[in-house]
Short mmCIF file of C-alpha atoms and ligand atoms in Angstrom, two decimals:
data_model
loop_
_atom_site.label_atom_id
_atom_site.label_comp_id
_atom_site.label_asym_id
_atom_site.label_seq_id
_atom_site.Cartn_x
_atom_site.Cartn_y
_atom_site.Cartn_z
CA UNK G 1 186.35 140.26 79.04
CA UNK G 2 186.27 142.71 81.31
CA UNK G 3 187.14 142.42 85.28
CA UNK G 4 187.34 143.71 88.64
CA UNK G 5 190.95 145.39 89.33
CA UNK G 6 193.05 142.99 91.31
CA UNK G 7 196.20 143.93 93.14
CA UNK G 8 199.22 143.80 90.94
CA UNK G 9 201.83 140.66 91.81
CA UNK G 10 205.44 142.52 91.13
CA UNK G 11 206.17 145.72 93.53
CA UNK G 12 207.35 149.26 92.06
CA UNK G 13 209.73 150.77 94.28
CA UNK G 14 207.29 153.11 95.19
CA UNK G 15 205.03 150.56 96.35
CA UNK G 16 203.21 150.75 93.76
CA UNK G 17 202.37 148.18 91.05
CA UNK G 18 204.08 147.82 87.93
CA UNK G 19 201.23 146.50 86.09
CA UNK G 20 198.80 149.54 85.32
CA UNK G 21 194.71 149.65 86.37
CA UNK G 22 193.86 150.18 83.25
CA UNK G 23 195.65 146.82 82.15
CA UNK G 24 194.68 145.02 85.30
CA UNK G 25 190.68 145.65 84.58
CA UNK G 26 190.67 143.24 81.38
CA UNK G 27 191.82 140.14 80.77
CA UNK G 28 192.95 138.64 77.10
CA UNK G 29 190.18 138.06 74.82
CA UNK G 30 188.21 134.60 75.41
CA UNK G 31 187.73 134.36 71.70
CA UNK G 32 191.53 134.56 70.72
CA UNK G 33 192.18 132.42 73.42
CA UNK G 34 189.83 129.71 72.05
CA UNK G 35 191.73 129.47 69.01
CA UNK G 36 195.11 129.17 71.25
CA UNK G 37 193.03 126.00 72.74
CA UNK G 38 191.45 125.22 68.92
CA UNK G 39 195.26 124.28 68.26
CA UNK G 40 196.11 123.00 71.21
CA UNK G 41 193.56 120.45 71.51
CA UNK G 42 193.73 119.88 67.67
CA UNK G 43 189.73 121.11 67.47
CA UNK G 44 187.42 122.94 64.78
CA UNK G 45 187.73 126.81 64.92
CA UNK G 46 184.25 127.77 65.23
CA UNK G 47 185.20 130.06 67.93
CA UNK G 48 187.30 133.28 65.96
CA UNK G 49 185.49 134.91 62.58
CA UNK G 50 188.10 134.36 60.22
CA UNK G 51 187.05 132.67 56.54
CA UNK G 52 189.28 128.66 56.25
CA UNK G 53 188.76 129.26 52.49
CA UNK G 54 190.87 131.36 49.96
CA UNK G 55 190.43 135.18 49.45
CA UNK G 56 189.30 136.54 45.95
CA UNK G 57 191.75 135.70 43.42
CA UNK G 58 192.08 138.96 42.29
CA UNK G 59 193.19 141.12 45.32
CA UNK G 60 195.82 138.34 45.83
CA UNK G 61 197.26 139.46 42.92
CA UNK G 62 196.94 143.04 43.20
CA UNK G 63 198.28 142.84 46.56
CA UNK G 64 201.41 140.24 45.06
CA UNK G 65 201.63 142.68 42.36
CA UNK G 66 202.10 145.85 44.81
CA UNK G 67 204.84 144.28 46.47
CA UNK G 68 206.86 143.22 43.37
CA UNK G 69 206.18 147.24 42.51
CA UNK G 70 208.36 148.03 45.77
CA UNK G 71 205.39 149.38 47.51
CA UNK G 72 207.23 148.04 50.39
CA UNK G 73 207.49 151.45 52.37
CA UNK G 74 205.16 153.87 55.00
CA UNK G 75 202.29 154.72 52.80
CA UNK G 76 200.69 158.19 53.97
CA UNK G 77 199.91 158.06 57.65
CA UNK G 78 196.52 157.99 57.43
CA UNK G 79 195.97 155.92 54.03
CA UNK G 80 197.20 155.42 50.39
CA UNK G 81 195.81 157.84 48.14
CA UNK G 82 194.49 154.67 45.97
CA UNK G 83 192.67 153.35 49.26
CA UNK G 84 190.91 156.38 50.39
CA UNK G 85 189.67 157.30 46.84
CA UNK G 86 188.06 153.68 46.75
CA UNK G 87 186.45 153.92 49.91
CA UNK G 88 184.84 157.69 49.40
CA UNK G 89 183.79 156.45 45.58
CA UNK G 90 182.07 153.04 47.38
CA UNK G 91 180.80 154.73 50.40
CA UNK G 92 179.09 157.09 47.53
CA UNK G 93 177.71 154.13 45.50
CA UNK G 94 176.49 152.29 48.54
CA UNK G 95 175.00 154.75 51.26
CA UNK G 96 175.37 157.89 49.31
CA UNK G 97 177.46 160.14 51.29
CA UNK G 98 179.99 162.43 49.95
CA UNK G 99 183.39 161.91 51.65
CA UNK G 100 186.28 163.69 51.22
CA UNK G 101 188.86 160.88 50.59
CA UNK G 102 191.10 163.97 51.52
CA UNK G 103 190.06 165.16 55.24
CA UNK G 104 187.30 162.67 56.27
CA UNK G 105 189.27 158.96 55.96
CA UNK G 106 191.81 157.35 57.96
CA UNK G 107 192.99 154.15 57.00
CA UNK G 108 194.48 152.03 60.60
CA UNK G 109 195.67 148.59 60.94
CA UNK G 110 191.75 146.83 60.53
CA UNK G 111 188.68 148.07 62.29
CA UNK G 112 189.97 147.20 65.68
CA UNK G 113 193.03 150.13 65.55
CA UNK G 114 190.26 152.57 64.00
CA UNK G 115 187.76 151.57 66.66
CA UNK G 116 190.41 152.74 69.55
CA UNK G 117 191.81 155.29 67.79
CA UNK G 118 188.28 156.92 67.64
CA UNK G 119 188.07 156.30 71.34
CA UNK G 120 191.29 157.70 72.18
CA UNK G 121 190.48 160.96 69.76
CA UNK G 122 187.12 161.89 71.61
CA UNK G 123 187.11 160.50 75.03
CA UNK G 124 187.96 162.09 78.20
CA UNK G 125 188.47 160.86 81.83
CA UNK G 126 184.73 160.47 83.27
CA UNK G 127 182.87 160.29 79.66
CA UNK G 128 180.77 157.84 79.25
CA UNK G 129 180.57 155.77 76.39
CA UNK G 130 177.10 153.66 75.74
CA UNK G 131 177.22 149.62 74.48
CA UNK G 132 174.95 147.43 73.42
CA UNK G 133 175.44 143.79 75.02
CA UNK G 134 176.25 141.24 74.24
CA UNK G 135 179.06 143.32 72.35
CA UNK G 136 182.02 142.17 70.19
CA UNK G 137 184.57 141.72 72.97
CA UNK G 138 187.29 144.33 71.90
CA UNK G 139 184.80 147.12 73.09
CA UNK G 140 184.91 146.69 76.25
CA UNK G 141 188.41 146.94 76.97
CA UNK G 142 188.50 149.78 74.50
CA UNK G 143 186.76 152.02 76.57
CA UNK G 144 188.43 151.24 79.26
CA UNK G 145 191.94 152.14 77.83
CA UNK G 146 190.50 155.44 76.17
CA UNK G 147 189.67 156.25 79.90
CA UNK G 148 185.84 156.07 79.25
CA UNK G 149 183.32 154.26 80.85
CA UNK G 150 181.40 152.18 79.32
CA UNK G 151 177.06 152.12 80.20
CA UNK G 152 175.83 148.72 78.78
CA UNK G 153 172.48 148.21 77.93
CA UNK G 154 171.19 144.68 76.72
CA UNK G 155 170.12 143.53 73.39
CA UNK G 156 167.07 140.49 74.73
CA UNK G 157 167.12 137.39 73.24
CA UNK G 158 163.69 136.55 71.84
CA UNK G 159 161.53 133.98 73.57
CA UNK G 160 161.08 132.98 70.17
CA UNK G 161 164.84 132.21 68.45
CA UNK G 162 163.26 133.51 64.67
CA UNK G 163 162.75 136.54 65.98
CA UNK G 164 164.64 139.68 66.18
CA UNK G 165 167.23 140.40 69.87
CA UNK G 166 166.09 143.81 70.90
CA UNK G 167 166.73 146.54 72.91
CA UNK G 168 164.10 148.42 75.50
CA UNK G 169 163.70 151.87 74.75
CA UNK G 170 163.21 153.34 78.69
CA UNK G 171 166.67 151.22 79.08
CA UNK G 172 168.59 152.87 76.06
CA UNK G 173 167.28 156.11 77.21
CA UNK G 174 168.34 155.54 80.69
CA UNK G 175 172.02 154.81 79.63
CA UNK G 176 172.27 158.58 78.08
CA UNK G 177 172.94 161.80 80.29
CA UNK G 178 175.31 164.66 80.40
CA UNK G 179 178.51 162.58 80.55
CA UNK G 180 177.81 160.37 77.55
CA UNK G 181 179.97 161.34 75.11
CA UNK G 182 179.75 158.18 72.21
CA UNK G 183 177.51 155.44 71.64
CA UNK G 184 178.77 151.87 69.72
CA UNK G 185 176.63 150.50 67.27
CA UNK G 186 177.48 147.29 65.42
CA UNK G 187 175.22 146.76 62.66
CA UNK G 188 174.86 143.93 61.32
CA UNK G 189 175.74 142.61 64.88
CA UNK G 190 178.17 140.49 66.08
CA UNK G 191 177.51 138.35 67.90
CA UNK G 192 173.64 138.55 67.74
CA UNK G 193 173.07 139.00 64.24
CA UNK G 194 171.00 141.65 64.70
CA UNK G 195 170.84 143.89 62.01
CA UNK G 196 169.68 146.78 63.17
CA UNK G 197 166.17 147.97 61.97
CA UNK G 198 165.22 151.99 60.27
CA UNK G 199 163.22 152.61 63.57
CA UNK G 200 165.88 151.37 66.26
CA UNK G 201 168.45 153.69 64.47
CA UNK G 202 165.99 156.71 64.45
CA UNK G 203 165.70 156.06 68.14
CA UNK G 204 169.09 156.39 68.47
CA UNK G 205 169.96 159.21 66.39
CA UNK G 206 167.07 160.93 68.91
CA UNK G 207 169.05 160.20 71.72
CA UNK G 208 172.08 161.19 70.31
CA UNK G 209 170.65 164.74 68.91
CA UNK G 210 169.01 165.15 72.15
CA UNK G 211 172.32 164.40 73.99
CA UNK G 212 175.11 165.89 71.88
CA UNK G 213 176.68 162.49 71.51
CA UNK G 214 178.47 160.85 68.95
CA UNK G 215 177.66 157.21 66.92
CA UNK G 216 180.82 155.47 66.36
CA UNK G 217 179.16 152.41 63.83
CA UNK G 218 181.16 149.23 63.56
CA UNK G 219 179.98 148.05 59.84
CA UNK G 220 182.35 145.08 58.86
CA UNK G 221 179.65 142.76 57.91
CA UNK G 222 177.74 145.65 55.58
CA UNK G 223 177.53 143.16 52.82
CA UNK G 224 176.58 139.51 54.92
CA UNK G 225 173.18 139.91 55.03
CA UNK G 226 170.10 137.31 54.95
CA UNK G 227 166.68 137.11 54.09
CA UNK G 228 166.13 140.20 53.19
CA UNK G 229 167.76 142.37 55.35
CA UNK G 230 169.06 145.97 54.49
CA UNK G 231 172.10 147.21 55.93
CA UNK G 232 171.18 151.20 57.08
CA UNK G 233 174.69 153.40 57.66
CA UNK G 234 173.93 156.06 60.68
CA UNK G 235 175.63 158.65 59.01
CA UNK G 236 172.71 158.76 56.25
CA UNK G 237 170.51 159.61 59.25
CA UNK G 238 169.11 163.08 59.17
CA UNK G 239 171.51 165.06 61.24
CA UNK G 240 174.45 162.26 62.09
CA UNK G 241 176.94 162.62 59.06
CA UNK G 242 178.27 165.58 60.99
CA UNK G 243 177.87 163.05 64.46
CA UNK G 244 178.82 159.19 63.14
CA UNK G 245 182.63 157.76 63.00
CA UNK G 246 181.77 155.13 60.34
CA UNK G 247 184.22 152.33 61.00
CA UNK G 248 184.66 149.68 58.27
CA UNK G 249 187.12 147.51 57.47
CA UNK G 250 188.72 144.61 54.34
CA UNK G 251 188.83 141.73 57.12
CA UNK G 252 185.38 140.46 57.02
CA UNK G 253 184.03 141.75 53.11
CA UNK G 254 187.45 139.98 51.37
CA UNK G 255 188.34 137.76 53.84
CA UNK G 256 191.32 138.70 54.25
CA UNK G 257 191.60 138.98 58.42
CA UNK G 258 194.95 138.89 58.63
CA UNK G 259 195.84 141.66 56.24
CA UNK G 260 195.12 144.26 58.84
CA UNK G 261 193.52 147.02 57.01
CA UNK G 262 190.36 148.93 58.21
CA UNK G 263 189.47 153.04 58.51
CA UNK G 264 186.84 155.42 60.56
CA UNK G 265 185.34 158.19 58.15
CA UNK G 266 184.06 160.88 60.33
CA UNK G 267 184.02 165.14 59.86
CA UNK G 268 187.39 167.12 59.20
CA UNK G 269 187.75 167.88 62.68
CA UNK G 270 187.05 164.45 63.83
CA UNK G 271 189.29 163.12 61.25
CA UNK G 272 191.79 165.07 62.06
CA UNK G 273 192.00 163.99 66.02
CA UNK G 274 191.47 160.50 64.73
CA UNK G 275 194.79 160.93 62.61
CA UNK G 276 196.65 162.12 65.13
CA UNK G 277 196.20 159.32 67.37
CA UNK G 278 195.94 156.86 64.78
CA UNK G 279 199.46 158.11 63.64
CA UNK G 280 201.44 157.70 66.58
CA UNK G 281 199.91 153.97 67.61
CA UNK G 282 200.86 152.43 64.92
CA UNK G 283 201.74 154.90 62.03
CA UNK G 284 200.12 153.25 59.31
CA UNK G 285 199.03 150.17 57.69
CA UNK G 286 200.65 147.99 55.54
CA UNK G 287 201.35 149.69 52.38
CA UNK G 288 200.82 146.95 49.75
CA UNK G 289 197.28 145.77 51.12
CA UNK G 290 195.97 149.25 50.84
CA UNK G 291 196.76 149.02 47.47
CA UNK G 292 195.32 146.05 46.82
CA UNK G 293 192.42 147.25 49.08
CA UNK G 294 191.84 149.79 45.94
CA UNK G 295 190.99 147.14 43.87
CA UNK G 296 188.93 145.17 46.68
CA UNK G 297 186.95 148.00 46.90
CA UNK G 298 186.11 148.58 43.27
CA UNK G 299 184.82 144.56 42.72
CA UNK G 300 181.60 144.53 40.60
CA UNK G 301 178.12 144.19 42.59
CA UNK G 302 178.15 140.60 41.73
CA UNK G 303 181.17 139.91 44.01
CA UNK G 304 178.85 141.36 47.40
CA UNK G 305 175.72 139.35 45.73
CA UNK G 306 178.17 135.89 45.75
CA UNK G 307 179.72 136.87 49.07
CA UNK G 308 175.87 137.12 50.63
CA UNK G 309 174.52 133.94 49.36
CA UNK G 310 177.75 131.86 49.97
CA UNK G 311 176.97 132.72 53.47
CA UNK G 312 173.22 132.52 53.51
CA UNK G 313 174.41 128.81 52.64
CA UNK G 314 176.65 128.35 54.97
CA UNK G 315 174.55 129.86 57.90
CA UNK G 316 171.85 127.25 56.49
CA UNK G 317 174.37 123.78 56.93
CA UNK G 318 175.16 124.94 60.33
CA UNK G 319 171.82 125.92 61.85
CA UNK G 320 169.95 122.80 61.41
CA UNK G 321 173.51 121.13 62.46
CA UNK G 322 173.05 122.69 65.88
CA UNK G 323 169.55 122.08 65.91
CA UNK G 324 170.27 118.79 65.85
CA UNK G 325 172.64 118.48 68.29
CA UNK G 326 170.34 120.24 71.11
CA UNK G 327 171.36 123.72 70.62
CA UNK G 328 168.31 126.64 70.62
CA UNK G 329 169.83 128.63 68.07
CA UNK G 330 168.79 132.44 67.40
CA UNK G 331 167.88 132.95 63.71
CA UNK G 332 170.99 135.54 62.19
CA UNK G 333 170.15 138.38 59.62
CA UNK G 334 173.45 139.65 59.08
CA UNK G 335 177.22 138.77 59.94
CA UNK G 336 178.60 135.42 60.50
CA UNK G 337 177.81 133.46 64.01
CA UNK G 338 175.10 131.67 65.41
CA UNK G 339 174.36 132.31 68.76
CA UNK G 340 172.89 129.38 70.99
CA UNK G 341 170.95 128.73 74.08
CA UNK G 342 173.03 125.65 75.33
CA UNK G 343 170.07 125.23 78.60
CA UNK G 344 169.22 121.50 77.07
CA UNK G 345 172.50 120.54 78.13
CA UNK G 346 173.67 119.46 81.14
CA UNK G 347 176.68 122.03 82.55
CA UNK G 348 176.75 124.26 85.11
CA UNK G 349 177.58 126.95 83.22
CA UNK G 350 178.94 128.55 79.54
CA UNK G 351 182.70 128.05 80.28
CA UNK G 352 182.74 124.49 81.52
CA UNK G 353 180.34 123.86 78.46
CA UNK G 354 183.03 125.17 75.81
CA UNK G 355 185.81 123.44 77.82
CA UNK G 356 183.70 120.26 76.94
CA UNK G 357 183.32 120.90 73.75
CA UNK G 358 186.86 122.17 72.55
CA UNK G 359 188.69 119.24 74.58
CA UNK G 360 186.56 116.17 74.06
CA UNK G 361 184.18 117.10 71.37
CA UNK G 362 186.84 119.21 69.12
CA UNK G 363 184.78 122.47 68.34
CA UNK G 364 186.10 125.51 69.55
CA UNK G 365 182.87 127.75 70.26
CA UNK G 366 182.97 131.08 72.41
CA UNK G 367 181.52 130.96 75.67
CA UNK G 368 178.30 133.70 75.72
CA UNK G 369 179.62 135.15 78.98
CA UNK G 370 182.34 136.81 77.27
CA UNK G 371 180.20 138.82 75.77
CA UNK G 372 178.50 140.78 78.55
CA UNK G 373 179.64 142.79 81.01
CA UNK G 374 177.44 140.96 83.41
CA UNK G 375 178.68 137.46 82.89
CA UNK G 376 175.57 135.67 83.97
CA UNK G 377 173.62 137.08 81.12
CA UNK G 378 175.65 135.01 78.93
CA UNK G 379 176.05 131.95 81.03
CA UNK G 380 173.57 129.93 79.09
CA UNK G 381 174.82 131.18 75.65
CA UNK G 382 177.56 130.00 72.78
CA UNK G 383 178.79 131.30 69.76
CA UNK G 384 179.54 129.56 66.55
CA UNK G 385 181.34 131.37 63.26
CA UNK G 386 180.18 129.99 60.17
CA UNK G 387 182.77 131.36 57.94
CA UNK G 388 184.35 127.76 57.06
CA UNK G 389 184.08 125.47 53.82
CA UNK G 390 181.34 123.28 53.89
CA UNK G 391 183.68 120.40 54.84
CA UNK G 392 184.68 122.16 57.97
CA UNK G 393 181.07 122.55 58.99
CA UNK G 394 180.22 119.13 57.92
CA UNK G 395 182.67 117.37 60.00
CA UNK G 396 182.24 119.88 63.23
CA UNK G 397 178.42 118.64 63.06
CA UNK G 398 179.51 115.14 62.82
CA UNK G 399 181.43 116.08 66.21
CA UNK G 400 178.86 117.87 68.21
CA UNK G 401 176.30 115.06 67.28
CA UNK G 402 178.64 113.47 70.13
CA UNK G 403 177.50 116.34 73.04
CA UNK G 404 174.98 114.91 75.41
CA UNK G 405 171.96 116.07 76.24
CA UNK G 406 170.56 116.96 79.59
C1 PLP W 501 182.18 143.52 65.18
C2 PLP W 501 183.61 143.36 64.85
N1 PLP W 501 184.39 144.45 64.73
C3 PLP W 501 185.70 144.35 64.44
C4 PLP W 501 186.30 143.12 64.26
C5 PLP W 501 187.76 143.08 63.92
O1 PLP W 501 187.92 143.62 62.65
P1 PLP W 501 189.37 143.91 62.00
O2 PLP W 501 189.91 142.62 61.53
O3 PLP W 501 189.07 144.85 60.87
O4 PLP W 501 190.21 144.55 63.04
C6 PLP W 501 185.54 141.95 64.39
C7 PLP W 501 186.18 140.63 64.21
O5 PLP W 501 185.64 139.61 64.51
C8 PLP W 501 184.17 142.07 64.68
O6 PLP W 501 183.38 141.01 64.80
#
């Protein structure tokens, strides 16, 4: 979440604080704080998107198999060989773009080191970087510690909750000027579920032509998509392979969260600053999981099918769950949270509502507010991840049955 700059508590001898601005304008993520509290309070972790059931069998083993191989050492800085090769051959099968696995990929520790490593490569002091809120909490803070700032413009709920969030044109259009230098686009959207529609990407590849900017496109939930919905990469857009840092990642596709591997695909030259900065954060990601995220990669179309439909089914347990228990709940098309109007309960606000819940009720949601720069827009909002076993979900309906009504 992002805040107002306080003064510092410990003194510098200069006088000045120790703690730096950049630091002191964020405070830790709400989301992996609710987990902190899920186990604390011995709750339901429906707060943090990570899968409570096993990852695929077979990229255990490769990645088991790797390690007994002694691939226990820095891989290439920006990716195994093996990794980059899968991604350019799926990125070619799935969205048809040619990528060099050679100049164009850099593999980082998950999405979230690619995402700031892209922001650290293009930004400058006074550039302004455009975001869509509610936004996945990390980008907030990111463009505040690339230096950036960040113009949000809102995704609106729908009066109607099975219709699509959606963004006004004049107020997209507003957001752009000389200084805007990026715009993030999560697609399919977390924590919305918006997935992004043909004409709302054509928009924006207008205003980014128009503007000289660049599209840095957070895809992790490519392949969870429902009824129908088609998963569009910018960079296919006429004129944005040259102007899109694709970001993708294994986390959410294998679930495998805590593996830590992830990559932005973007132009030589972008690649190349990318690299750079990506090498000296965190030099590289583990080396055995990008093997084993060679093999992820290469799964048969049936795994992406399964993956889909185990989560159309889970989305369907836990939406007429919430239903039940009072919540509005806005209909998702892609990724893997529900996101609820909590107004027929009785609380004054988002916060005090998920304190209720994760303490006496034992669910761990996230409050909506954390996901807005404005934190009223989401005081009458909650999230809820649906990537749990169907015994999780069962028993954390049984439990918010419990929450009263207004
Ligand atoms: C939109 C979005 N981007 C990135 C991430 C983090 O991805 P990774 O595990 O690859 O760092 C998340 C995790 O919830 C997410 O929702």
């Amino acid at each position: 979440m992002v805040r107002k700059p306080r003064p510092a508590t410990l003194p510098h001898a200069s006088g000045k604080p120790l703690i730096s601005e950049k630091a002191e304008r964020f405070t830790e993520s709400v989301i992996r704080d609710m987990t902190r509290q899920a186990h604390l309070y011995g709750a339901i972790n429906l707060a943090q998107g990570f899968p409570d059931f096993p990852a695929p069998a077979e990229i255990k083993r490769a990645a088991q198999e790797a390690i007994a191989a002694d691939v226990n050492q820095y891989a290439i800085t920006w990716g195994a060989k093996s990794l980059r090769h899968a991604i350019a051959a799926k990125m070619k099968k799935w969205q048809g773009l040619e990528i060099d696995p050679e100049a164009e990929i850099t593999v980082c520790c998950g999405s979230t080191e690619a995402m700031i490593a892209s922001l650290l490569a293009i930004t400058n002091a006074g550039d302004e970087i455009v975001v869509f809120e509610p936004f996945y909490e990390n980008y907030g803070p990111d463009a505040i510690l690339s230096g950036a700032r960040p113009r949000f413009v809102t995704l609106h709920p729908p009066a109607d909750p099975a219709e699509e969030w959606r963004f006004d044109e004049r107020e997209l259009r507003a957001a752009f000027g000389p200084r805007t230098k990026a715009i993030i686009l999560n697609t399919p959207n977390n924590p919305t579920g918006k997935v992004f529609t043909r004409a709302e990407l054509e928009f924006i590849r207008e205003l980014c032509v128009e503007f000289g900017a660049l599209a840095i496109t957070d895809e992790i939930y490519e392949h969870i998509l429902y009824d129908g919905a088609r998963h569009l990469s910018m960079a296919t857009l006429h004129g944005m392979r040259e102007r899109t840092i694709t970001i993708n990642g294994m986390s959410k596709t294998y679930s495998v969260t805590g593996w830590r591997v992830g990559w932005a695909v973007a132009t030589p030259v972008l690649t190349n600053a990318i690299r750079k900065v990506h090498d000296f954060l965190t030099v590289g990601a583990p080396a055995p999981l990008q093997e084993a995220g060679a093999t992820a990669l290469s799964l048969p179309d049936s795994y992406y099918e399964g993956l889909a439909t185990a989560y159309r089914a889970r989305r369907d347990r836990l939406l007429p769950a919430l239903r039940q228990a009072g919540f509005k709940t806005f209909v998702p098309r892609g990724a893997y949270y529900i996101m609820t109007d909590i107004g027929g309960f009785d609380f004054p606000d988002d916060v005090s509502f998920a304190q209720h819940l994760v303490k006496d009720i034992g669910v761990a949601a996230v409050p909506g507010s954390s996901f807005y720069s404005r934190p009223e827009l989401g005081a009458r909002q909650a999230r809820f991840a649906f990537c749990k076993t169907d015994a999780t979900l069962d028993e954390a309906a049984r439990r918010l049955r419990q929450v009263k009504k207004a």
